[in-house]
């Protein structure tokens, strides 16, 4: 069965901390994505990756970076967390020629 | 750039049909999707339609695509309380030699018993 796993369901961090959100997929997918979800704004693409060590900015990359050292793992990094980064973060993966994106269960991050 | 728009809320009575609408801007999109998100969960694919199709039916779900107007709709027949969720429209667009998925704001469907 297809699986995208995010390391935490809930996370509380302090302003200024460096935060790592981890995502692992077991489907050998080339493409992986990080979105944030906010009420009334839907899902907005932060970063995506189409291969190991390759990354592309999405629509709202400011304040974030990513790392993809292995094909199955895609990490989102908040360099210095701020309260406006409090949100639900969703990871997804998709094969290069596939039709659909598969999502993890989400990480609800609160920055205090 | 690409943009996908949906209304934010829809309320229907149990047993009625629900119709959720979406407009998109990227005419080169090859696939259009409907995802469902239940409370506290990630997104789950409900159905998708290829851009050369006008309609796709899957049990209680009917997807209609009007490519000329860039309009996509999802009809749920005999809506049940278990259908209460947020429904996201999405398109697949080209990006840097691969694809990316652009989502709408989501429509929160509330089914009244």
XYZ file of C-alpha atoms in Angstrom:
225
model
C 0.000 0.000 0.000
C 1.191 3.495 -0.884
C 2.680 5.385 2.026
C 3.888 8.920 2.699
C 4.882 9.388 6.321
C 5.506 12.657 8.091
C 7.569 12.405 11.241
C 5.257 14.350 13.570
C 1.513 15.007 13.707
C 1.855 17.936 16.093
C 4.820 20.153 16.869
C 5.230 23.197 19.116
C 8.352 25.303 18.682
C 9.627 28.637 19.946
C 10.215 31.719 17.818
C 13.737 31.718 16.411
C 14.251 27.948 16.639
C 15.448 25.943 13.657
C 12.741 23.419 12.802
C 12.995 20.250 10.733
C 9.942 18.557 9.220
C 10.643 15.128 7.773
C 8.799 13.229 5.082
C 9.463 9.708 3.839
C 7.808 7.870 0.942
C 8.081 4.182 0.118
C 6.986 4.281 -3.519
C 10.323 5.161 -5.199
C 8.766 8.406 -6.483
C 10.943 10.968 -8.218
C 8.878 14.002 -7.213
C 8.255 15.240 -3.707
C 6.457 18.376 -2.531
C 5.949 20.501 0.558
C 2.745 22.518 0.956
C 1.341 24.598 3.730
C -2.395 24.729 4.341
C -4.121 27.746 5.857
C -7.878 28.359 6.157
C -9.232 30.248 3.168
C -5.914 29.986 1.310
C -5.930 26.309 0.425
C -2.647 24.535 -0.225
C 0.300 26.658 -1.245
C 3.451 25.105 -2.662
C 6.611 25.890 -0.704
C 9.256 23.769 -2.449
C 9.419 20.687 -4.596
C 12.092 18.264 -5.720
C 12.259 16.117 -8.850
C 15.421 14.178 -7.995
C 17.979 13.650 -5.253
C 19.741 16.924 -4.414
C 17.487 18.830 -6.857
C 15.029 21.411 -5.582
C 12.800 24.102 -6.998
C 11.050 27.004 -5.303
C 7.311 26.961 -5.192
C 5.043 29.943 -4.619
C 6.030 30.791 -1.019
C 9.658 29.703 -0.366
C 10.653 32.643 1.840
C 11.750 31.560 5.298
C 12.062 27.904 4.276
C 14.688 25.623 2.806
C 14.651 21.935 1.857
C 16.973 18.986 1.673
C 16.787 15.829 -0.398
C 19.832 13.647 0.200
C 18.032 10.361 -0.479
C 15.253 9.631 -2.934
C 12.768 8.566 -0.279
C 13.257 11.494 2.114
C 12.403 15.176 1.711
C 12.980 17.550 4.604
C 11.538 21.008 5.116
C 13.613 23.379 7.238
C 12.430 26.529 8.929
C 15.686 28.401 9.442
C 14.339 30.661 12.196
C 10.736 29.883 13.054
C 8.307 32.771 13.279
C 4.711 32.925 14.480
C 3.441 33.479 10.918
C 4.752 30.010 10.068
C 2.176 28.437 12.367
C 0.277 26.223 9.941
C -0.506 22.717 8.729
C 2.318 21.334 6.596
C 1.592 18.619 4.042
C 4.122 16.511 2.198
C 3.282 14.735 -1.064
C 5.032 12.511 -3.555
C 4.365 11.529 -7.158
C 6.102 9.495 -9.825
C 7.577 11.339 -12.789
C 5.004 10.067 -15.232
C 2.258 9.294 -12.774
C -1.112 10.911 -12.553
C -1.664 11.560 -8.874
C 0.109 12.954 -5.845
C -0.025 10.981 -2.602
C -0.165 12.878 0.652
C 1.091 12.355 4.164
C -1.171 12.920 7.163
C 0.151 16.434 7.804
C 2.115 18.130 10.591
C 0.389 20.845 12.547
C 3.130 23.251 13.599
C 2.579 25.917 16.220
C 5.262 28.557 16.738
C 4.984 30.402 20.054
C 0.701 32.224 -13.271
C -1.489 29.285 -12.522
C -4.483 29.803 -10.312
C -7.304 27.568 -9.147
C -10.422 29.051 -7.557
C -13.277 27.520 -5.596
C -16.033 28.783 -3.356
C -15.262 28.264 0.323
C -18.466 26.724 1.671
C -21.366 24.554 0.574
C -24.192 23.213 2.687
C -26.642 20.529 1.521
C -29.254 18.253 3.052
C -28.602 14.538 3.363
C -29.859 12.718 0.275
C -29.574 15.764 -1.999
C -26.927 16.182 -4.692
C -23.912 18.396 -4.059
C -22.155 20.294 -6.812
C -18.740 21.788 -6.128
C -17.313 24.102 -8.766
C -13.787 25.129 -9.679
C -12.133 27.348 -12.265
C -8.502 27.105 -13.316
C -6.243 29.190 -15.518
C -3.607 26.895 -17.023
C -5.011 25.719 -20.356
C -2.094 23.297 -20.794
C -3.072 21.231 -17.742
C -3.361 17.587 -18.733
C -4.928 16.284 -15.542
C -7.463 17.818 -13.183
C -8.229 16.358 -9.795
C -10.623 16.285 -6.908
C -9.137 15.509 -3.507
C -11.007 15.043 -0.215
C -9.693 16.006 3.206
C -11.407 14.728 6.334
C -10.786 16.455 9.680
C -7.228 16.038 10.931
C -6.121 14.035 7.904
C -4.093 14.477 4.747
C -5.593 14.668 1.273
C -7.012 11.632 -0.439
C -7.563 11.422 -4.178
C -11.250 11.069 -5.035
C -11.087 11.125 -8.804
C -9.310 12.764 -11.703
C -10.081 13.557 -15.319
C -7.812 13.763 -18.321
C -8.069 17.002 -20.234
C -9.416 15.404 -23.429
C -12.498 14.122 -21.570
C -15.726 16.002 -20.906
C -17.144 13.777 -18.223
C -16.166 10.982 -15.900
C -18.498 8.997 -13.672
C -17.462 6.857 -10.738
C -20.317 5.516 -8.596
C -21.837 8.552 -6.836
C -19.278 10.948 -8.282
C -19.585 12.761 -11.616
C -16.875 15.081 -12.879
C -17.642 17.544 -15.648
C -14.924 19.434 -17.512
C -15.561 22.445 -19.711
C -12.147 23.082 -21.194
C -13.250 26.150 -23.148
C -14.353 27.918 -19.951
C -11.671 26.219 -17.805
C -14.383 25.026 -15.454
C -14.412 21.784 -13.488
C -17.234 20.495 -11.311
C -17.766 17.586 -8.947
C -21.259 16.265 -8.390
C -21.918 13.944 -5.458
C -25.225 12.114 -5.763
C -27.226 11.129 -2.643
C -24.915 13.077 -0.343
C -24.343 11.453 3.046
C -23.128 12.868 6.370
C -19.867 10.982 5.792
C -19.259 13.193 2.761
C -18.761 16.216 5.036
C -15.171 17.271 4.375
C -13.068 19.797 2.490
C -12.864 19.171 -1.255
C -9.889 20.468 -3.209
C -9.722 20.993 -6.926
C -6.216 20.703 -8.400
C -4.478 20.850 -11.737
C -1.194 19.332 -12.815
C 1.074 21.845 -14.499
C 4.548 21.619 -16.007
C 7.502 22.810 -13.943
C 11.254 22.484 -14.544
C 10.981 19.355 -16.652
C 8.601 17.699 -14.251
C 5.143 18.400 -12.873
C 3.693 20.272 -9.963
C 0.217 20.225 -8.514
C -1.660 23.488 -7.975
C -4.530 23.430 -5.545
C -7.546 25.615 -4.966
C -8.656 27.053 -1.660
C -10.863 24.069 -0.908
C -14.656 23.923 -0.495
C -15.943 22.906 2.907
C -18.999 20.709 2.384
C -21.407 20.439 5.291
C -24.117 17.807 5.043
C -27.167 18.435 7.215
C -29.068 15.425 8.536
